[in-house]
Amino acid sequence: MDYPARRFGLRFWLVTLAALVGIAVTASLGRWQLSRAAEKEALQAAIDSQGQLPALDAPAMLGAADPQALLHRPVRLRGLWLAERTVFLDNRQMRGQPGFYVLTPLALENSSTVVMVQRGWVQRNFVDRTALPKIPTPAGLVDIAGLVVPAPSRLYEFAGEDKGTIRQNLDLGAFAQETGLPLWQQSVQQTGEDGAGLLREWPVPKTGVEKHYGYAFQWFGLCALLTGLYVWFQFVRRPAVRRFARHG
C-alpha cells in the first residue's frame, strides 16, 4: 500500500516550499510594479494638467511659494536677453541629430530676477566643435512663451568641462555663483514656432509608465511559469512516473 507519508516525503515538501516562496516573491514584485505604474500614471496626469492651466506672468511666477510646484506650467515673460551669458549645451539631440541646446538668461522686466531660458536647439559644426552657430538675439525687450522646467538633464562629463560657453551640463546654482546673476530656481523652456535658427521640438516629458507594465508582465509571467512547473512535476508527471515504474 502506498501511504501518503511515502508519497509526500521530505523532497516533496522542500520543493513545495521553494515553489511557494518563488511564487509569492514574483507575484509580490508584479504587484509592486503595478503600483509604481499607477503612481507614474498619476504623475503623468499631473504633468498634463499643469500644461493645460492658464499661463502665468512674471509676478505670479516669482510670487509662487514653491517654484517646484510650477513645473510644466505655461508662462509668458517679458524681459531683456543677456546674450553675453549664452550657454551652448553640447551633445543634445533633436530630430535624431546631435547639436546644442541654446540657453540664454532673461532679465525680467520690473524685477531683479533673471530666468534661464532654454531657447531651442541648433545643429553643431561637425568639422570644428568650437565653432559656434550665430544665434540672432534681440537687444530690446522681448516677450516669450514657455513652460517652467528644471535645468536640462545631466549627461556624463569629464572633470573641468563645466565652464565656458560650450558645456556638457549646466547647474543653475553653480552658474548663479559663477556669474553673480540672481537666477530663479527653475528654468523656462521656450515654446512656439521655431525662430532665430532654433528648433523647439522639445521632447515630451514621460514618466516611463510603460516600463513598469512591462516589468509587471514579466514578473507575473514568471509567477505563472513557476506555478505551472510545480503542478506539472509534482502532481502530473511524478504520479505518472510512479505508475509506470510500478507496472513497468
XYZ file of C-alpha atoms in Angstrom:
248
model
C 0.000 0.000 0.000
C 1.315 3.466 -0.965
C 0.859 5.631 2.159
C 0.657 9.442 1.986
C 3.771 9.657 4.169
C 5.684 7.847 1.425
C 4.093 9.777 -1.435
C 4.809 13.176 0.151
C 8.261 12.878 1.601
C 10.889 15.470 2.522
C 11.816 16.204 -1.091
C 8.186 16.954 -1.952
C 7.824 19.456 0.887
C 11.162 21.138 0.133
C 10.173 21.585 -3.498
C 6.746 22.843 -2.398
C 8.299 25.369 -0.014
C 10.715 26.626 -2.672
C 7.908 26.910 -5.213
C 5.634 28.803 -2.800
C 8.426 31.229 -1.950
C 9.174 31.815 -5.632
C 5.501 32.279 -6.489
C 4.962 34.673 -3.582
C 8.048 36.745 -4.431
C 7.314 37.047 -8.151
C 3.633 37.854 -7.540
C 4.630 40.484 -4.987
C 7.118 42.058 -7.392
C 4.471 42.101 -10.110
C 2.007 43.890 -7.820
C 4.723 46.353 -6.794
C 5.404 47.187 -10.439
C 1.677 47.756 -10.970
C 1.615 50.125 -8.005
C 4.604 52.005 -9.445
C 2.784 52.204 -12.778
C -0.244 53.693 -11.018
C 1.990 56.292 -9.355
C 3.600 57.178 -12.678
C 0.180 57.468 -14.342
C -0.913 59.885 -11.628
C 2.295 61.873 -12.131
C 1.779 61.947 -15.901
C -1.793 63.135 -15.390
C -0.495 65.922 -13.128
C 2.069 66.958 -15.760
C -0.590 67.004 -18.464
C -2.998 69.006 -16.315
C -0.269 71.550 -15.481
C 0.253 72.162 -19.176
C -3.450 72.965 -19.616
C -3.526 75.699 -16.961
C -3.550 79.402 -17.920
C -0.138 80.945 -18.486
C 1.376 82.850 -15.562
C 3.047 86.209 -15.918
C 6.341 87.020 -14.246
C 4.923 88.452 -10.967
C 2.698 85.398 -10.462
C 5.551 83.041 -11.303
C 8.022 84.726 -8.964
C 5.421 85.054 -6.220
C 4.778 81.314 -6.029
C 5.642 79.897 -2.621
C 7.041 76.711 -4.161
C 8.653 77.071 -7.616
C 8.817 73.281 -7.821
C 5.018 73.212 -7.922
C 5.080 75.281 -11.125
C 6.928 72.689 -13.186
C 5.342 72.238 -16.648
C 3.127 75.296 -16.099
C 2.868 77.716 -19.058
C 4.299 81.199 -18.546
C 4.529 84.423 -20.529
C 7.534 86.583 -19.718
C 8.899 89.939 -20.792
C 12.494 90.990 -20.380
C 15.939 91.575 -21.842
C 18.217 88.851 -23.168
C 21.663 88.723 -21.549
C 23.259 87.469 -24.752
C 26.815 87.589 -23.398
C 25.850 84.875 -20.894
C 24.507 82.452 -23.500
C 25.499 78.833 -22.921
C 25.609 76.037 -25.504
C 24.973 72.583 -24.063
C 26.746 70.023 -26.219
C 25.674 66.503 -27.254
C 21.949 67.240 -27.249
C 19.742 65.689 -29.889
C 16.714 66.799 -31.847
C 15.268 65.055 -34.903
C 17.917 62.403 -34.341
C 20.774 64.885 -34.942
C 23.437 65.927 -32.393
C 23.785 69.579 -31.619
C 23.469 72.233 -28.923
C 20.739 73.349 -26.581
C 20.984 77.139 -26.519
C 20.322 78.713 -23.117
C 20.248 82.462 -22.528
C 19.402 84.310 -19.287
C 16.414 86.637 -19.479
C 16.409 89.662 -17.132
C 12.737 90.088 -16.292
C 11.126 93.477 -16.734
C 10.461 95.371 -13.463
C 12.322 92.729 -11.485
C 15.824 91.960 -10.301
C 15.342 88.278 -11.062
C 16.901 86.549 -14.040
C 15.435 83.403 -15.600
C 17.499 80.910 -17.592
C 15.615 80.221 -20.827
C 16.118 77.129 -22.925
C 15.639 78.864 -26.267
C 15.938 75.894 -28.612
C 18.269 73.523 -30.420
C 20.802 74.191 -33.161
C 22.980 71.804 -35.147
C 26.676 71.815 -34.359
C 29.610 72.218 -36.722
C 30.863 68.675 -37.316
C 34.260 69.879 -38.580
C 35.088 72.304 -35.777
C 33.494 71.584 -32.402
C 34.412 75.037 -31.091
C 32.744 76.862 -33.989
C 29.536 78.251 -32.540
C 26.496 78.952 -34.721
C 25.348 82.550 -34.853
C 22.068 82.930 -32.972
C 20.308 86.280 -33.507
C 19.414 87.729 -30.112
C 17.252 90.893 -29.996
C 18.700 93.699 -27.913
C 15.432 95.209 -26.707
C 12.540 93.945 -24.640
C 11.152 90.627 -25.824
C 8.047 88.638 -24.998
C 8.370 84.873 -24.814
C 6.053 81.971 -24.081
C 7.300 78.832 -22.417
C 6.975 76.149 -19.794
C 8.562 76.047 -16.372
C 11.030 73.158 -16.407
C 14.114 72.028 -14.496
C 17.545 72.540 -15.979
C 18.296 70.175 -18.901
C 19.048 66.613 -17.860
C 22.648 65.900 -16.978
C 24.939 63.946 -19.268
C 28.189 62.240 -18.388
C 31.012 64.761 -18.209
C 34.732 64.771 -17.639
C 36.252 66.917 -14.900
C 36.792 70.527 -15.875
C 34.192 70.680 -18.669
C 31.598 72.728 -16.798
C 32.975 76.183 -17.649
C 32.902 78.384 -20.706
C 30.365 78.943 -23.432
C 30.234 75.287 -24.533
C 29.352 72.937 -21.698
C 28.143 69.420 -21.191
C 25.795 70.283 -18.320
C 24.525 73.352 -16.532
C 23.828 73.577 -12.815
C 21.712 76.664 -12.169
C 23.015 77.206 -8.658
C 26.651 76.924 -9.718
C 26.035 79.170 -12.735
C 24.453 81.810 -10.499
C 27.532 81.793 -8.245
C 29.855 81.860 -11.241
C 28.157 84.829 -12.936
C 26.643 86.647 -9.983
C 23.244 86.597 -11.664
C 20.176 86.375 -9.392
C 18.836 83.294 -11.162
C 15.407 81.869 -10.456
C 15.379 78.307 -9.110
C 13.851 76.769 -12.250
C 14.365 77.395 -15.937
C 11.886 78.121 -18.726
C 11.686 76.123 -21.940
C 10.684 78.466 -24.739
C 7.797 77.227 -26.849
C 6.115 78.405 -30.007
C 7.289 78.373 -33.592
C 10.933 77.826 -34.454
C 12.852 81.046 -34.766
C 16.335 82.582 -34.834
C 17.646 79.375 -36.400
C 16.493 77.358 -33.393
C 14.279 74.281 -33.314
C 11.850 73.861 -30.429
C 10.615 70.313 -30.885
C 11.251 69.590 -27.224
C 10.877 66.006 -26.012
C 7.531 65.445 -24.315
C 8.007 64.660 -20.613
C 7.283 60.995 -19.987
C 7.240 59.164 -16.678
C 8.033 55.728 -18.127
C 4.812 54.031 -17.060
C 5.126 51.534 -19.936
C 8.341 50.221 -18.407
C 6.585 49.280 -15.181
C 3.790 47.488 -17.029
C 6.440 45.559 -18.947
C 8.212 44.552 -15.743
C 4.890 43.566 -14.149
C 4.085 41.347 -17.148
C 7.486 39.665 -16.799
C 7.074 39.025 -13.063
C 3.535 37.694 -13.402
C 4.660 35.562 -16.338
C 7.440 34.083 -14.221
C 4.955 33.517 -11.398
C 2.652 31.626 -13.773
C 5.596 29.617 -15.089
C 6.665 28.594 -11.587
C 3.099 27.591 -10.769
C 2.765 25.549 -13.948
C 6.095 23.790 -13.466
C 5.282 22.971 -9.874
C 1.890 21.484 -10.741
C 3.331 19.562 -13.683
C 6.276 17.992 -11.915
C 4.617 17.431 -8.534
C 1.086 16.367 -9.453
C 1.111 15.326 -13.112
C 4.452 13.938 -14.176
C 5.546 12.489 -10.812
C 2.495 10.233 -10.268
C 2.676 9.137 -13.896
C 6.311 8.126 -13.449
C 5.467 6.261 -10.269
C 2.658 4.362 -12.003
C 4.929 3.473 -14.893
C 7.624 2.251 -12.502
C 5.053 0.186 -10.574
C 3.650 -1.519 -13.658
C 6.684 -1.475 -15.858
